[in-house]
CSV table of C-alpha atoms in Angstrom, one decimal:
chain,number,residue,atom,x,y,z
A,25,MET,CA,-24.1,-67.0,33.0
A,26,LYS,CA,-21.1,-69.2,33.5
A,27,LYS,CA,-22.3,-69.9,37.0
A,28,PHE,CA,-25.6,-71.3,35.7
A,29,ILE,CA,-23.8,-73.5,33.2
A,30,LYS,CA,-21.6,-74.9,36.0
A,31,LEU,CA,-24.7,-75.4,38.1
A,32,GLY,CA,-26.4,-77.3,35.3
A,33,MET,CA,-23.3,-79.5,34.9
A,34,VAL,CA,-23.2,-80.2,38.6
A,35,LEU,CA,-26.9,-81.2,38.6
A,36,THR,CA,-26.3,-83.4,35.5
A,37,LEU,CA,-23.4,-85.0,37.3
A,38,GLY,CA,-25.6,-85.5,40.3
A,39,LEU,CA,-28.2,-87.2,38.2
A,40,PHE,CA,-25.6,-89.4,36.6
A,41,VAL,CA,-24.3,-90.5,40.0
A,42,THR,CA,-27.8,-91.1,41.3
A,43,GLY,CA,-28.6,-93.1,38.2
A,44,CYS,CA,-25.5,-95.2,38.7
A,45,SER,CA,-26.5,-96.1,42.3
A,46,GLY,CA,-29.8,-97.5,41.0
A,47,ASN,CA,-31.6,-96.6,44.3
A,48,ASP,CA,-33.0,-93.2,43.4
A,49,SER,CA,-36.7,-92.9,43.0
A,50,SER,CA,-38.3,-91.5,39.9
A,51,GLU,CA,-39.5,-88.6,41.9
A,52,THR,CA,-36.0,-87.4,42.6
A,53,ILE,CA,-35.2,-87.7,38.9
A,54,SER,CA,-38.4,-85.8,38.0
A,55,SER,CA,-37.5,-83.1,40.6
A,56,GLN,CA,-34.0,-82.8,39.2
A,57,SER,CA,-35.3,-82.6,35.7
A,58,LYS,CA,-37.6,-79.8,36.7
A,59,THR,CA,-34.7,-78.0,38.4
A,60,ILE,CA,-32.7,-78.4,35.2
A,61,GLU,CA,-35.6,-77.0,33.1
A,62,SER,CA,-36.0,-74.2,35.6
A,63,LEU,CA,-32.3,-73.4,35.3
A,64,LYS,CA,-32.5,-73.5,31.5
A,65,LEU,CA,-35.4,-71.0,31.6
A,66,SER,CA,-33.4,-68.8,34.0
A,67,ASN,CA,-30.4,-69.1,31.7
A,68,GLU,CA,-32.6,-68.0,28.8
A,69,GLU,CA,-34.0,-65.1,30.8
A,70,LEU,CA,-30.5,-64.1,31.8
A,71,ASN,CA,-29.4,-64.3,28.1
A,72,THR,CA,-32.3,-62.1,27.2
A,73,THR,CA,-31.5,-59.6,30.0
A,74,VAL,CA,-27.8,-59.6,28.9
A,75,SER,CA,-28.9,-59.0,25.3
A,76,SER,CA,-31.2,-56.2,26.4
A,77,LEU,CA,-28.4,-54.7,28.4
A,78,GLU,CA,-26.0,-54.9,25.5
A,79,LYS,CA,-28.6,-53.2,23.3
A,80,THR,CA,-29.1,-50.6,26.0
A,81,VAL,CA,-25.3,-50.0,26.2
A,82,GLU,CA,-25.1,-49.8,22.4
A,83,SER,CA,-28.0,-47.4,22.3
A,84,PHE,CA,-26.4,-45.3,25.0
A,85,GLU,CA,-23.1,-45.2,23.1
A,86,LYS,CA,-24.9,-44.2,19.9
A,87,ASP,CA,-26.7,-41.5,21.8
A,88,LYS,CA,-23.5,-40.3,23.3
A,89,GLN,CA,-21.8,-40.3,19.9
A,90,ALA,CA,-24.8,-38.4,18.5
A,91,ASP,CA,-24.5,-35.9,21.3
A,92,GLU,CA,-20.7,-35.5,20.8
A,93,THR,CA,-21.0,-35.2,17.0
A,94,PRO,CA,-23.1,-31.9,17.0
A,95,LYS,CA,-20.8,-30.6,19.8
A,96,LYS,CA,-17.7,-31.4,17.7
A,97,ASP,CA,-19.4,-30.0,14.6
A,98,LYS,CA,-20.2,-26.8,16.6
A,99,GLU,CA,-16.6,-26.5,17.8
A,100,GLU,CA,-15.3,-27.1,14.3
A,101,ALA,CA,-17.7,-24.5,12.9
A,102,LYS,CA,-16.7,-22.0,15.6
A,103,VAL,CA,-13.0,-22.6,14.8
A,104,ALA,CA,-13.7,-22.2,11.1
A,105,ALA,CA,-15.7,-19.0,11.8
A,106,LEU,CA,-12.8,-17.6,13.9
A,107,LYS,CA,-10.3,-18.4,11.2
A,108,ALA,CA,-12.5,-16.8,8.5
A,109,GLU,CA,-12.9,-13.7,10.7
A,110,GLU,CA,-9.1,-13.5,11.3
A,111,GLU,CA,-8.5,-13.9,7.5
A,112,GLU,CA,-11.0,-11.2,6.8
A,113,GLN,CA,-9.3,-8.9,9.3
A,114,GLN,CA,-5.9,-9.6,7.8
A,115,LYS,CA,-7.3,-8.9,4.3
A,116,LYS,CA,-8.8,-5.6,5.5
A,117,ALA,CA,-5.5,-4.7,7.2
A,118,GLN,CA,-3.6,-5.4,4.0
A,119,GLU,CA,-6.1,-3.4,1.9
A,120,GLU,CA,-5.8,-0.5,4.4
A,121,GLN,CA,-2.0,-0.7,4.3
A,122,GLN,CA,-2.0,-0.7,0.5
A,123,ARG,CA,-4.4,2.2,0.4
A,124,LYS,CA,-2.2,4.2,2.7
A,125,GLU,CA,0.9,3.4,0.6
A,126,GLU,CA,-0.9,4.5,-2.6
A,127,GLU,CA,-2.1,7.7,-0.9
A,128,ALA,CA,1.5,8.4,0.3
A,129,LYS,CA,2.9,7.7,-3.2
A,130,ALA,CA,0.3,9.9,-4.8
A,131,ALA,CA,1.0,12.7,-2.3
A,132,GLU,CA,4.8,12.4,-2.9
A,133,GLU,CA,4.3,12.5,-6.7
A,134,LYS,CA,2.1,15.6,-6.3
A,135,ARG,CA,4.7,17.2,-4.1
A,136,ILE,CA,7.4,16.5,-6.6
A,137,LEU,CA,5.3,17.8,-9.4
A,138,GLU,CA,4.5,21.0,-7.5
A,139,GLU,CA,8.1,21.5,-6.7
A,140,GLN,CA,9.1,21.0,-10.4
A,141,GLN,CA,6.4,23.4,-11.5
A,142,ALA,CA,7.4,26.0,-8.8
A,143,ALA,CA,11.1,25.6,-9.9
A,144,LYS,CA,10.1,25.9,-13.6
A,145,LEU,CA,8.0,29.0,-12.8
A,146,SER,CA,10.8,30.5,-10.7
A,147,GLU,CA,13.3,29.8,-13.5
A,148,GLU,CA,10.9,31.4,-16.0
A,149,GLN,CA,10.5,34.4,-13.8
A,150,ARG,CA,14.2,34.7,-13.3
A,151,ILE,CA,14.8,34.5,-17.0
A,152,ALA,CA,12.1,37.0,-17.6
A,153,GLN,CA,13.5,39.3,-15.0
A,154,GLU,CA,17.0,38.9,-16.4
A,155,THR,CA,15.7,39.6,-19.9
A,156,ALA,CA,13.8,42.7,-18.7
A,157,ALA,CA,16.8,43.9,-16.7
A,158,SER,CA,19.0,43.3,-19.8
A,159,LYS,CA,16.6,45.1,-22.0
A,160,GLN,CA,16.3,47.9,-19.5
A,161,ALA,CA,20.1,48.1,-19.1
A,162,ALA,CA,20.5,48.1,-22.9
A,163,GLY,CA,17.9,50.8,-23.1
A,164,ILE,CA,19.6,52.9,-20.4
A,165,GLN,CA,23.0,52.3,-22.1
A,166,ALA,CA,21.6,53.3,-25.5
A,167,GLN,CA,20.0,56.4,-23.9
A,168,GLN,CA,23.2,57.3,-22.2
A,169,ASN,CA,25.1,56.8,-25.5
A,170,GLN,CA,22.6,58.9,-27.3
A,171,GLN,CA,22.8,61.6,-24.6
A,172,GLN,CA,26.6,61.5,-24.9
A,173,ALA,CA,26.5,61.8,-28.6
A,174,THR,CA,24.0,64.6,-28.4
A,175,GLN,CA,26.2,66.4,-25.9
A,176,VAL,CA,29.2,65.9,-28.1
A,177,VAL,CA,27.3,67.3,-31.1
A,178,ALA,CA,25.5,70.0,-29.2
A,179,GLU,CA,28.4,71.1,-27.0
A,180,PRO,CA,31.8,70.5,-28.5
A,181,THR,CA,34.6,71.0,-26.1
A,182,GLN,CA,35.7,74.7,-25.9
A,183,GLY,CA,39.2,75.2,-27.1
A,184,GLN,CA,39.0,72.2,-29.4
A,185,THR,CA,40.9,72.4,-32.7
A,186,VAL,CA,38.7,72.0,-35.7
A,187,TYR,CA,39.3,72.2,-39.4
A,188,VAL,CA,37.6,74.6,-41.7
A,189,THR,CA,37.8,75.5,-45.4
A,190,ALA,CA,37.9,79.0,-46.9
A,191,THR,CA,34.5,78.8,-48.6
A,192,GLY,CA,32.8,76.1,-46.4
A,193,SER,CA,30.0,76.6,-43.9
A,194,LYS,CA,30.9,73.7,-41.6
A,195,TYR,CA,33.7,72.9,-39.2
A,196,HIS,CA,35.1,69.4,-39.0
A,197,THR,CA,37.1,67.2,-36.6
A,198,HIS,CA,39.4,66.1,-39.4
A,199,LYS,CA,39.9,66.7,-43.1
A,200,CYS,CA,36.5,65.6,-44.4
A,201,GLY,CA,36.0,65.5,-48.1
A,202,ASN,CA,37.8,67.6,-50.8
A,203,GLY,CA,39.3,71.1,-50.3
A,204,THR,CA,42.0,72.8,-48.4
A,205,TYR,CA,41.5,72.5,-44.6
A,206,THR,CA,43.1,74.8,-42.2
A,207,PRO,CA,43.1,74.3,-38.4
A,208,ALA,CA,41.2,76.8,-36.2
A,209,THR,CA,39.8,76.8,-32.7
A,210,LEU,CA,36.1,76.0,-32.1
A,211,GLU,CA,35.5,79.5,-30.9
A,212,GLU,CA,36.9,81.0,-34.1
A,213,ALA,CA,34.8,78.7,-36.3
A,214,GLN,CA,31.6,79.5,-34.3
A,215,ALA,CA,32.5,83.2,-34.5
A,216,ARG,CA,32.6,82.9,-38.3
A,217,GLY,CA,29.1,81.4,-38.2
A,218,LEU,CA,30.2,77.9,-39.1
A,219,THR,CA,28.2,74.9,-37.8
A,220,ALA,CA,29.3,71.3,-37.0
A,221,CYS,CA,29.6,68.8,-39.8
A,222,SER,CA,27.0,66.1,-39.5
A,223,LYS,CA,29.4,63.5,-40.7
A,224,CYS,CA,32.1,64.4,-38.1
A,225,TYR,CA,29.7,64.9,-35.1
């Protein structure tokens, strides 16, 4: 474009120089005028072409941006989807971890409760066994005491000294009640038909 402007200026200068000489013919001037007009038309066509090219470039850039925008949007959407999926996986992992911790806690509480119940039951059984054993021992002891007492009453020791009265029907281990007691052997008292005093035996 600048070349055409320079060419127009050169032609104009040439016309000016020719006009100054005064010897040029009108045909030369007419020819130069046509050349200038032709150059102007070419310049306008060139401007139109340049404008068209600029529009084409602008359109191309817009198309390129339009092509890049969906691609960029797709990439951003893909990144967002990956991020959302990762967050979902982390959330699921946390929920799974929390569920396992709760299950472990519940299992531990159940185990402790079962141990406490078992210990309580064992303690109750021990107490019951001790009570039963104590009662049994007390019963055996009472039975033994009763047997011993019965043996003492039923079978006094032979050769034992007892006390009798002249008119009584019982023999005693000591002076029991009123009267005059005299010592005698058990055999003598039994030979007289005397029986053991219920108070003494």
